Amino acid sequence: QQQVKQSPQSLIVQKGGISIINCAYENTAFDYFPWYQQFPGKGPALLIAIRPDVSEKKEGRFTISFNKSAKQFSLHIMDSQPGDSATYFCAASIAGGTSYGKLTFGQGTILTVHP
Amino acid sequence: DAGITQSPRHKVTETGTPVTLRCHQTENHRYMYWYRQDPGHGLRLIHYSYGVKDTDKGEVSDGYSVSRSKTEDFLLTLESATSSQTSVYFCAISDYGDEQYFGPGTRLTVT
């Protein structure tokens, strides 16, 4: 059962543009939504995360927008740079407690930023 | 990689042979996880641990077993490797069950 759906599968953006990746989830019990960035041959690296008590979180050029009623969240990369070219994964979990933070991942988006 | 090492980093093995992958952390985090990454599937949870000797199954646990005898080590065993287990395996750790930090991965090929 695919509980987190991510789109698009691939994205090409020009340097300086805005990259937008979207995710939708089904399980309303999820209460932690991280985004991971992965470069070829490396493990995923935690980029930014949000909890459903806020609708937006910004860290530098990266922003998560969260819509609880629509069960959707998105990653915005402002002023995209060639160094941002990587695969991005959204994920969701029920943090801590007896669910132990098990992450459910989206399928990933390959972002290419052209110079 | 947040004090996480995985060994081996690459392995080629034959169908039917047992394989053990090791995850070692120096962060003293309570939670440890094993994921596999395959094209088109993102990362999927195999098994996880919420303490020494406390483990449970994830989404894709068939054909895998785990053990955690010390806080710092989490072992993933393929009892009899199959070609469908060719994948990249990632270990992750978490202190409170929210932020997870991933290791560098092990690329396993089963021929």
PDB file of C-alpha atoms in Angstrom:
ATOM      1  CA  GLN A   1       0.000   0.000   0.000  1.00  0.00           C
ATOM      2  CA  GLN A   2       1.523   3.254  -1.171  1.00  0.00           C
ATOM      3  CA  GLN A   3       0.784   5.702   1.610  1.00  0.00           C
ATOM      4  CA  VAL A   4       2.910   8.589   0.355  1.00  0.00           C
ATOM      5  CA  LYS A   5       2.714   9.621  -3.288  1.00  0.00           C
ATOM      6  CA  GLN A   6       5.340  11.976  -4.687  1.00  0.00           C
ATOM      7  CA  SER A   7       5.362  13.967  -7.900  1.00  0.00           C
ATOM      8  CA  PRO A   8       6.879  14.680 -10.312  1.00  0.00           C
ATOM      9  CA  GLN A   9       9.268  11.774 -10.866  1.00  0.00           C
ATOM     10  CA  SER A  10      11.752  14.119 -12.495  1.00  0.00           C
ATOM     11  CA  LEU A  11      12.112  17.873 -12.715  1.00  0.00           C
ATOM     12  CA  ILE A  12      14.344  20.130 -14.767  1.00  0.00           C
ATOM     13  CA  VAL A  13      14.798  23.723 -13.645  1.00  0.00           C
ATOM     14  CA  GLN A  14      17.002  26.558 -14.798  1.00  0.00           C
ATOM     15  CA  LYS A  15      19.483  28.100 -12.407  1.00  0.00           C
ATOM     16  CA  GLY A  16      17.759  30.724 -10.303  1.00  0.00           C
ATOM     17  CA  GLY A  17      14.321  29.205 -10.769  1.00  0.00           C
ATOM     18  CA  ILE A  18      11.959  27.679  -8.238  1.00  0.00           C
ATOM     19  CA  SER A  19      11.772  23.902  -7.852  1.00  0.00           C
ATOM     20  CA  ILE A  20       8.534  22.491  -6.469  1.00  0.00           C
ATOM     21  CA  ILE A  21       8.004  18.874  -5.416  1.00  0.00           C
ATOM     22  CA  ASN A  22       4.691  17.642  -4.102  1.00  0.00           C
ATOM     23  CA  CYS A  23       3.641  14.810  -1.809  1.00  0.00           C
ATOM     24  CA  ALA A  24       0.279  13.467  -0.714  1.00  0.00           C
ATOM     25  CA  TYR A  25      -0.347  11.103   2.159  1.00  0.00           C
ATOM     26  CA  GLU A  26      -3.222   8.904   3.259  1.00  0.00           C
ATOM     27  CA  ASN A  27      -2.653   8.108   6.922  1.00  0.00           C
ATOM     28  CA  THR A  28      -4.056  10.965   9.030  1.00  0.00           C
ATOM     29  CA  ALA A  29      -2.070   9.699  12.026  1.00  0.00           C
ATOM     30  CA  PHE A  30       1.211  10.853  10.446  1.00  0.00           C
ATOM     31  CA  ASP A  31       2.629  13.733  12.461  1.00  0.00           C
ATOM     32  CA  TYR A  32       6.153  14.194  11.156  1.00  0.00           C
ATOM     33  CA  PHE A  33       7.025  15.044   7.549  1.00  0.00           C
ATOM     34  CA  PRO A  34      10.711  15.212   6.581  1.00  0.00           C
ATOM     35  CA  TRP A  35      12.379  15.796   3.248  1.00  0.00           C
ATOM     36  CA  TYR A  36      15.611  14.059   2.355  1.00  0.00           C
ATOM     37  CA  GLN A  37      18.213  14.953  -0.258  1.00  0.00           C
ATOM     38  CA  GLN A  38      20.322  12.217  -1.799  1.00  0.00           C
ATOM     39  CA  PHE A  39      23.351  12.539  -4.043  1.00  0.00           C
ATOM     40  CA  PRO A  40      24.526   9.595  -6.172  1.00  0.00           C
ATOM     41  CA  GLY A  41      26.361   6.993  -4.130  1.00  0.00           C
ATOM     42  CA  LYS A  42      25.443   8.610  -0.821  1.00  0.00           C
ATOM     43  CA  GLY A  43      22.879   8.007   1.868  1.00  0.00           C
ATOM     44  CA  PRO A  44      19.820  10.264   2.173  1.00  0.00           C
ATOM     45  CA  ALA A  45      20.481  13.411   4.192  1.00  0.00           C
ATOM     46  CA  LEU A  46      17.787  15.103   6.249  1.00  0.00           C
ATOM     47  CA  LEU A  47      17.061  18.459   4.620  1.00  0.00           C
ATOM     48  CA  ILE A  48      14.085  19.946   6.433  1.00  0.00           C
ATOM     49  CA  ALA A  49      11.056  18.644   8.332  1.00  0.00           C
ATOM     50  CA  ILE A  50       7.683  19.886   9.490  1.00  0.00           C
ATOM     51  CA  ARG A  51       5.009  18.912  11.969  1.00  0.00           C
ATOM     52  CA  PRO A  52       1.289  19.480  11.252  1.00  0.00           C
ATOM     53  CA  ASP A  53       0.870  22.249  13.831  1.00  0.00           C
ATOM     54  CA  VAL A  54       2.392  24.745  11.365  1.00  0.00           C
ATOM     55  CA  SER A  55       1.586  25.393   7.710  1.00  0.00           C
ATOM     56  CA  GLU A  56       5.041  26.449   6.571  1.00  0.00           C
ATOM     57  CA  LYS A  57       8.659  26.089   7.579  1.00  0.00           C
ATOM     58  CA  LYS A  58      11.580  27.818   5.945  1.00  0.00           C
ATOM     59  CA  GLU A  59      15.284  27.095   6.210  1.00  0.00           C
ATOM     60  CA  GLY A  60      17.413  29.165   3.879  1.00  0.00           C
ATOM     61  CA  ARG A  61      16.309  28.532   0.299  1.00  0.00           C
ATOM     62  CA  PHE A  62      14.196  25.508   1.297  1.00  0.00           C
ATOM     63  CA  THR A  63      10.559  25.811   2.351  1.00  0.00           C
ATOM     64  CA  ILE A  64       7.991  23.169   3.278  1.00  0.00           C
ATOM     65  CA  SER A  65       4.343  24.056   2.769  1.00  0.00           C
ATOM     66  CA  PHE A  66       1.851  21.867   4.599  1.00  0.00           C
ATOM     67  CA  ASN A  67      -1.897  21.523   3.964  1.00  0.00           C
ATOM     68  CA  LYS A  68      -3.398  19.303   6.631  1.00  0.00           C
ATOM     69  CA  SER A  69      -6.955  19.298   5.259  1.00  0.00           C
ATOM     70  CA  ALA A  70      -5.761  18.247   1.814  1.00  0.00           C
ATOM     71  CA  LYS A  71      -3.213  15.817   3.261  1.00  0.00           C
ATOM     72  CA  GLN A  72      -0.508  17.331   1.090  1.00  0.00           C
ATOM     73  CA  PHE A  73       2.886  18.883   1.616  1.00  0.00           C
ATOM     74  CA  SER A  74       5.452  20.282  -0.748  1.00  0.00           C
ATOM     75  CA  LEU A  75       9.085  21.314  -0.938  1.00  0.00           C
ATOM     76  CA  HIS A  76      10.012  24.608  -2.566  1.00  0.00           C
ATOM     77  CA  ILE A  77      13.614  25.328  -3.489  1.00  0.00           C
ATOM     78  CA  MET A  78      14.102  28.995  -4.197  1.00  0.00           C
ATOM     79  CA  ASP A  79      16.914  30.291  -6.411  1.00  0.00           C
ATOM     80  CA  SER A  80      17.751  26.734  -7.471  1.00  0.00           C
ATOM     81  CA  GLN A  81      21.449  26.037  -8.043  1.00  0.00           C
ATOM     82  CA  PRO A  82      23.263  23.315 -10.016  1.00  0.00           C
ATOM     83  CA  GLY A  83      24.525  21.999  -6.687  1.00  0.00           C
ATOM     84  CA  ASP A  84      20.899  21.262  -5.742  1.00  0.00           C
ATOM     85  CA  SER A  85      20.766  18.608  -8.468  1.00  0.00           C
ATOM     86  CA  ALA A  86      19.956  15.445  -6.538  1.00  0.00           C
ATOM     87  CA  THR A  87      17.135  13.049  -5.744  1.00  0.00           C
ATOM     88  CA  TYR A  88      14.629  14.331  -3.210  1.00  0.00           C
ATOM     89  CA  PHE A  89      12.406  12.126  -1.086  1.00  0.00           C
ATOM     90  CA  CYS A  90       9.454  13.109   1.013  1.00  0.00           C
ATOM     91  CA  ALA A  91       8.520  10.904   3.933  1.00  0.00           C
ATOM     92  CA  ALA A  92       6.031  10.657   6.751  1.00  0.00           C
ATOM     93  CA  SER A  93       5.923   8.977  10.125  1.00  0.00           C
ATOM     94  CA  ILE A  94       4.221   8.818  13.469  1.00  0.00           C
ATOM     95  CA  ALA A  95       7.076  10.162  15.566  1.00  0.00           C
ATOM     96  CA  GLY A  96       8.123   8.303  18.689  1.00  0.00           C
ATOM     97  CA  GLY A  97       5.759   6.371  20.894  1.00  0.00           C
ATOM     98  CA  THR A  98       4.880   2.827  19.960  1.00  0.00           C
ATOM     99  CA  SER A  99       5.165   3.598  16.253  1.00  0.00           C
ATOM    100  CA  TYR A 100       8.897   4.150  16.750  1.00  0.00           C
ATOM    101  CA  GLY A 101       9.218   6.725  13.981  1.00  0.00           C
ATOM    102  CA  LYS A 102       8.987   4.306  11.090  1.00  0.00           C
ATOM    103  CA  LEU A 103       9.287   6.352   7.911  1.00  0.00           C
ATOM    104  CA  THR A 104       7.133   5.817   4.837  1.00  0.00           C
ATOM    105  CA  PHE A 105       8.837   7.314   1.792  1.00  0.00           C
ATOM    106  CA  GLY A 106       7.623   8.721  -1.476  1.00  0.00           C
ATOM    107  CA  GLN A 107       9.108   7.345  -4.683  1.00  0.00           C
ATOM    108  CA  GLY A 108      11.584  10.193  -5.136  1.00  0.00           C
ATOM    109  CA  THR A 109      12.081  13.103  -7.543  1.00  0.00           C
ATOM    110  CA  ILE A 110      15.222  13.526  -9.607  1.00  0.00           C
ATOM    111  CA  LEU A 111      15.954  17.248  -9.766  1.00  0.00           C
ATOM    112  CA  THR A 112      18.282  18.633 -12.422  1.00  0.00           C
ATOM    113  CA  VAL A 113      19.215  22.303 -12.284  1.00  0.00           C
ATOM    114  CA  HIS A 114      20.729  23.596 -15.500  1.00  0.00           C
ATOM    115  CA  PRO A 115      23.325  26.365 -15.273  1.00  0.00           C
TER     116      PRO A 115
ATOM    117  CA  ASP B   1      27.082  10.519   8.080  1.00  0.00           C
ATOM    118  CA  ALA B   2      26.266  11.256  11.724  1.00  0.00           C
ATOM    119  CA  GLY B   3      28.587   8.622  13.204  1.00  0.00           C
ATOM    120  CA  ILE B   4      27.138   5.714  11.252  1.00  0.00           C
ATOM    121  CA  THR B   5      29.170   3.146   9.388  1.00  0.00           C
ATOM    122  CA  GLN B   6      27.987   0.228   7.317  1.00  0.00           C
ATOM    123  CA  SER B   7      29.956  -2.818   6.308  1.00  0.00           C
ATOM    124  CA  PRO B   8      30.625  -4.112   3.822  1.00  0.00           C
ATOM    125  CA  ARG B   9      30.033  -1.222   1.425  1.00  0.00           C
ATOM    126  CA  HIS B  10      29.793  -3.513  -1.568  1.00  0.00           C
ATOM    127  CA  LYS B  11      29.119  -7.219  -1.781  1.00  0.00           C
ATOM    128  CA  VAL B  12      28.467  -9.719  -4.535  1.00  0.00           C
ATOM    129  CA  THR B  13      27.103 -13.065  -3.466  1.00  0.00           C
ATOM    130  CA  GLU B  14      25.472 -16.101  -5.004  1.00  0.00           C
ATOM    131  CA  THR B  15      21.851 -17.149  -4.719  1.00  0.00           C
ATOM    132  CA  GLY B  16      21.246 -19.305  -1.671  1.00  0.00           C
ATOM    133  CA  THR B  17      24.169 -18.072   0.418  1.00  0.00           C
ATOM    134  CA  PRO B  18      23.694 -16.331   3.766  1.00  0.00           C
ATOM    135  CA  VAL B  19      24.706 -12.675   4.012  1.00  0.00           C
ATOM    136  CA  THR B  20      25.057 -10.390   7.029  1.00  0.00           C
ATOM    137  CA  LEU B  21      25.242  -6.633   6.811  1.00  0.00           C
ATOM    138  CA  ARG B  22      26.431  -4.578   9.759  1.00  0.00           C
ATOM    139  CA  CYS B  23      25.442  -1.145  10.929  1.00  0.00           C
ATOM    140  CA  HIS B  24      27.537   0.521  13.618  1.00  0.00           C
ATOM    141  CA  GLN B  25      26.752   3.838  15.323  1.00  0.00           C
ATOM    142  CA  THR B  26      28.737   5.987  17.710  1.00  0.00           C
ATOM    143  CA  GLU B  27      25.845   8.320  18.630  1.00  0.00           C
ATOM    144  CA  ASN B  28      24.229   6.128  21.319  1.00  0.00           C
ATOM    145  CA  HIS B  29      20.844   6.574  19.612  1.00  0.00           C
ATOM    146  CA  ARG B  30      18.030   4.343  20.795  1.00  0.00           C
ATOM    147  CA  TYR B  31      16.357   3.599  17.470  1.00  0.00           C
ATOM    148  CA  MET B  32      17.932   1.861  14.492  1.00  0.00           C
ATOM    149  CA  TYR B  33      16.402   0.967  11.151  1.00  0.00           C
ATOM    150  CA  TRP B  34      17.193  -1.001   8.016  1.00  0.00           C
ATOM    151  CA  TYR B  35      15.813   0.196   4.676  1.00  0.00           C
ATOM    152  CA  ARG B  36      16.285  -1.007   1.138  1.00  0.00           C
ATOM    153  CA  GLN B  37      16.298   1.316  -1.854  1.00  0.00           C
ATOM    154  CA  ASP B  38      15.138   0.198  -5.269  1.00  0.00           C
ATOM    155  CA  PRO B  39      14.338   2.282  -8.354  1.00  0.00           C
ATOM    156  CA  GLY B  40      10.727   3.408  -8.398  1.00  0.00           C
ATOM    157  CA  HIS B  41      10.110   2.380  -4.794  1.00  0.00           C
ATOM    158  CA  GLY B  42      11.951   4.982  -2.775  1.00  0.00           C
ATOM    159  CA  LEU B  43      13.140   3.517   0.498  1.00  0.00           C
ATOM    160  CA  ARG B  44      11.224   0.767   2.233  1.00  0.00           C
ATOM    161  CA  LEU B  45      11.581  -0.288   5.844  1.00  0.00           C
ATOM    162  CA  ILE B  46      12.796  -3.851   6.413  1.00  0.00           C
ATOM    163  CA  HIS B  47      13.204  -4.094  10.187  1.00  0.00           C
ATOM    164  CA  TYR B  48      13.751  -1.714  13.046  1.00  0.00           C
ATOM    165  CA  SER B  49      14.940  -1.741  16.635  1.00  0.00           C
ATOM    166  CA  TYR B  50      13.733   0.341  19.559  1.00  0.00           C
ATOM    167  CA  GLY B  51      16.326  -0.923  22.027  1.00  0.00           C
ATOM    168  CA  VAL B  52      18.826  -3.670  22.691  1.00  0.00           C
ATOM    169  CA  LYS B  53      17.205  -6.991  21.784  1.00  0.00           C
ATOM    170  CA  ASP B  54      13.975  -5.147  20.870  1.00  0.00           C
ATOM    171  CA  THR B  55      13.223  -5.491  17.174  1.00  0.00           C
ATOM    172  CA  ASP B  56      10.204  -5.668  14.921  1.00  0.00           C
ATOM    173  CA  LYS B  57       9.244  -6.124  11.287  1.00  0.00           C
ATOM    174  CA  GLY B  58       8.808  -3.392   8.748  1.00  0.00           C
ATOM    175  CA  GLU B  59       7.056  -3.247   5.396  1.00  0.00           C
ATOM    176  CA  VAL B  60       9.292  -5.706   3.504  1.00  0.00           C
ATOM    177  CA  SER B  61      10.659  -8.098   6.130  1.00  0.00           C
ATOM    178  CA  ASP B  62      10.212 -11.460   4.358  1.00  0.00           C
ATOM    179  CA  GLY B  63      13.569 -13.183   3.879  1.00  0.00           C
ATOM    180  CA  TYR B  64      15.360 -10.941   6.375  1.00  0.00           C
ATOM    181  CA  SER B  65      16.192 -11.191  10.061  1.00  0.00           C
ATOM    182  CA  VAL B  66      17.909  -8.776  12.428  1.00  0.00           C
ATOM    183  CA  SER B  67      19.691  -8.744  15.731  1.00  0.00           C
ATOM    184  CA  ARG B  68      20.781  -6.059  18.131  1.00  0.00           C
ATOM    185  CA  SER B  69      22.874  -7.280  21.034  1.00  0.00           C
ATOM    186  CA  LYS B  70      24.512  -3.901  21.716  1.00  0.00           C
ATOM    187  CA  THR B  71      23.260  -0.334  21.404  1.00  0.00           C
ATOM    188  CA  GLU B  72      25.798   0.459  18.730  1.00  0.00           C
ATOM    189  CA  ASP B  73      25.338  -2.519  16.409  1.00  0.00           C
ATOM    190  CA  PHE B  74      22.377  -3.598  14.290  1.00  0.00           C
ATOM    191  CA  LEU B  75      22.836  -6.608  12.025  1.00  0.00           C
ATOM    192  CA  LEU B  76      20.731  -7.504   8.994  1.00  0.00           C
ATOM    193  CA  THR B  77      20.867 -11.115   7.813  1.00  0.00           C
ATOM    194  CA  LEU B  78      19.649 -12.609   4.577  1.00  0.00           C
ATOM    195  CA  GLU B  79      19.365 -16.288   5.480  1.00  0.00           C
ATOM    196  CA  SER B  80      19.383 -17.466   1.861  1.00  0.00           C
ATOM    197  CA  ALA B  81      19.945 -14.642  -0.585  1.00  0.00           C
ATOM    198  CA  THR B  82      17.750 -14.363  -3.669  1.00  0.00           C
ATOM    199  CA  SER B  83      18.107 -12.188  -6.765  1.00  0.00           C
ATOM    200  CA  SER B  84      15.135 -10.097  -5.609  1.00  0.00           C
ATOM    201  CA  GLN B  85      17.247  -8.974  -2.663  1.00  0.00           C
ATOM    202  CA  THR B  86      19.721  -7.239  -4.947  1.00  0.00           C
ATOM    203  CA  SER B  87      19.440  -3.687  -3.689  1.00  0.00           C
ATOM    204  CA  VAL B  88      21.105  -0.869  -1.823  1.00  0.00           C
ATOM    205  CA  TYR B  89      20.658  -1.215   1.916  1.00  0.00           C
ATOM    206  CA  PHE B  90      20.680   1.741   4.260  1.00  0.00           C
ATOM    207  CA  CYS B  91      20.854   1.836   8.004  1.00  0.00           C
ATOM    208  CA  ALA B  92      19.402   4.792   9.892  1.00  0.00           C
ATOM    209  CA  ILE B  93      19.471   5.929  13.496  1.00  0.00           C
ATOM    210  CA  SER B  94      17.255   8.163  15.591  1.00  0.00           C
ATOM    211  CA  ASP B  95      17.427   9.428  19.147  1.00  0.00           C
ATOM    212  CA  TYR B  96      13.732  10.134  19.770  1.00  0.00           C
ATOM    213  CA  GLY B  97      12.019   8.408  16.864  1.00  0.00           C
ATOM    214  CA  ASP B  98      11.678  11.517  14.710  1.00  0.00           C
ATOM    215  CA  GLU B  99      14.808  12.765  12.924  1.00  0.00           C
ATOM    216  CA  GLN B 100      16.549   9.853  11.246  1.00  0.00           C
ATOM    217  CA  TYR B 101      20.126   9.938  10.015  1.00  0.00           C
ATOM    218  CA  PHE B 102      21.284   7.550   7.359  1.00  0.00           C
ATOM    219  CA  GLY B 103      24.498   5.669   6.818  1.00  0.00           C
ATOM    220  CA  PRO B 104      26.419   5.506   3.529  1.00  0.00           C
ATOM    221  CA  GLY B 105      24.721   2.318   2.332  1.00  0.00           C
ATOM    222  CA  THR B 106      25.698  -1.180   1.233  1.00  0.00           C
ATOM    223  CA  ARG B 107      25.281  -2.198  -2.378  1.00  0.00           C
ATOM    224  CA  LEU B 108      24.398  -5.897  -2.505  1.00  0.00           C
ATOM    225  CA  THR B 109      24.286  -7.904  -5.708  1.00  0.00           C
ATOM    226  CA  VAL B 110      22.925 -11.451  -5.666  1.00  0.00           C
ATOM    227  CA  THR B 111      23.876 -13.452  -8.766  1.00  0.00           C
TER     228      THR B 111
END
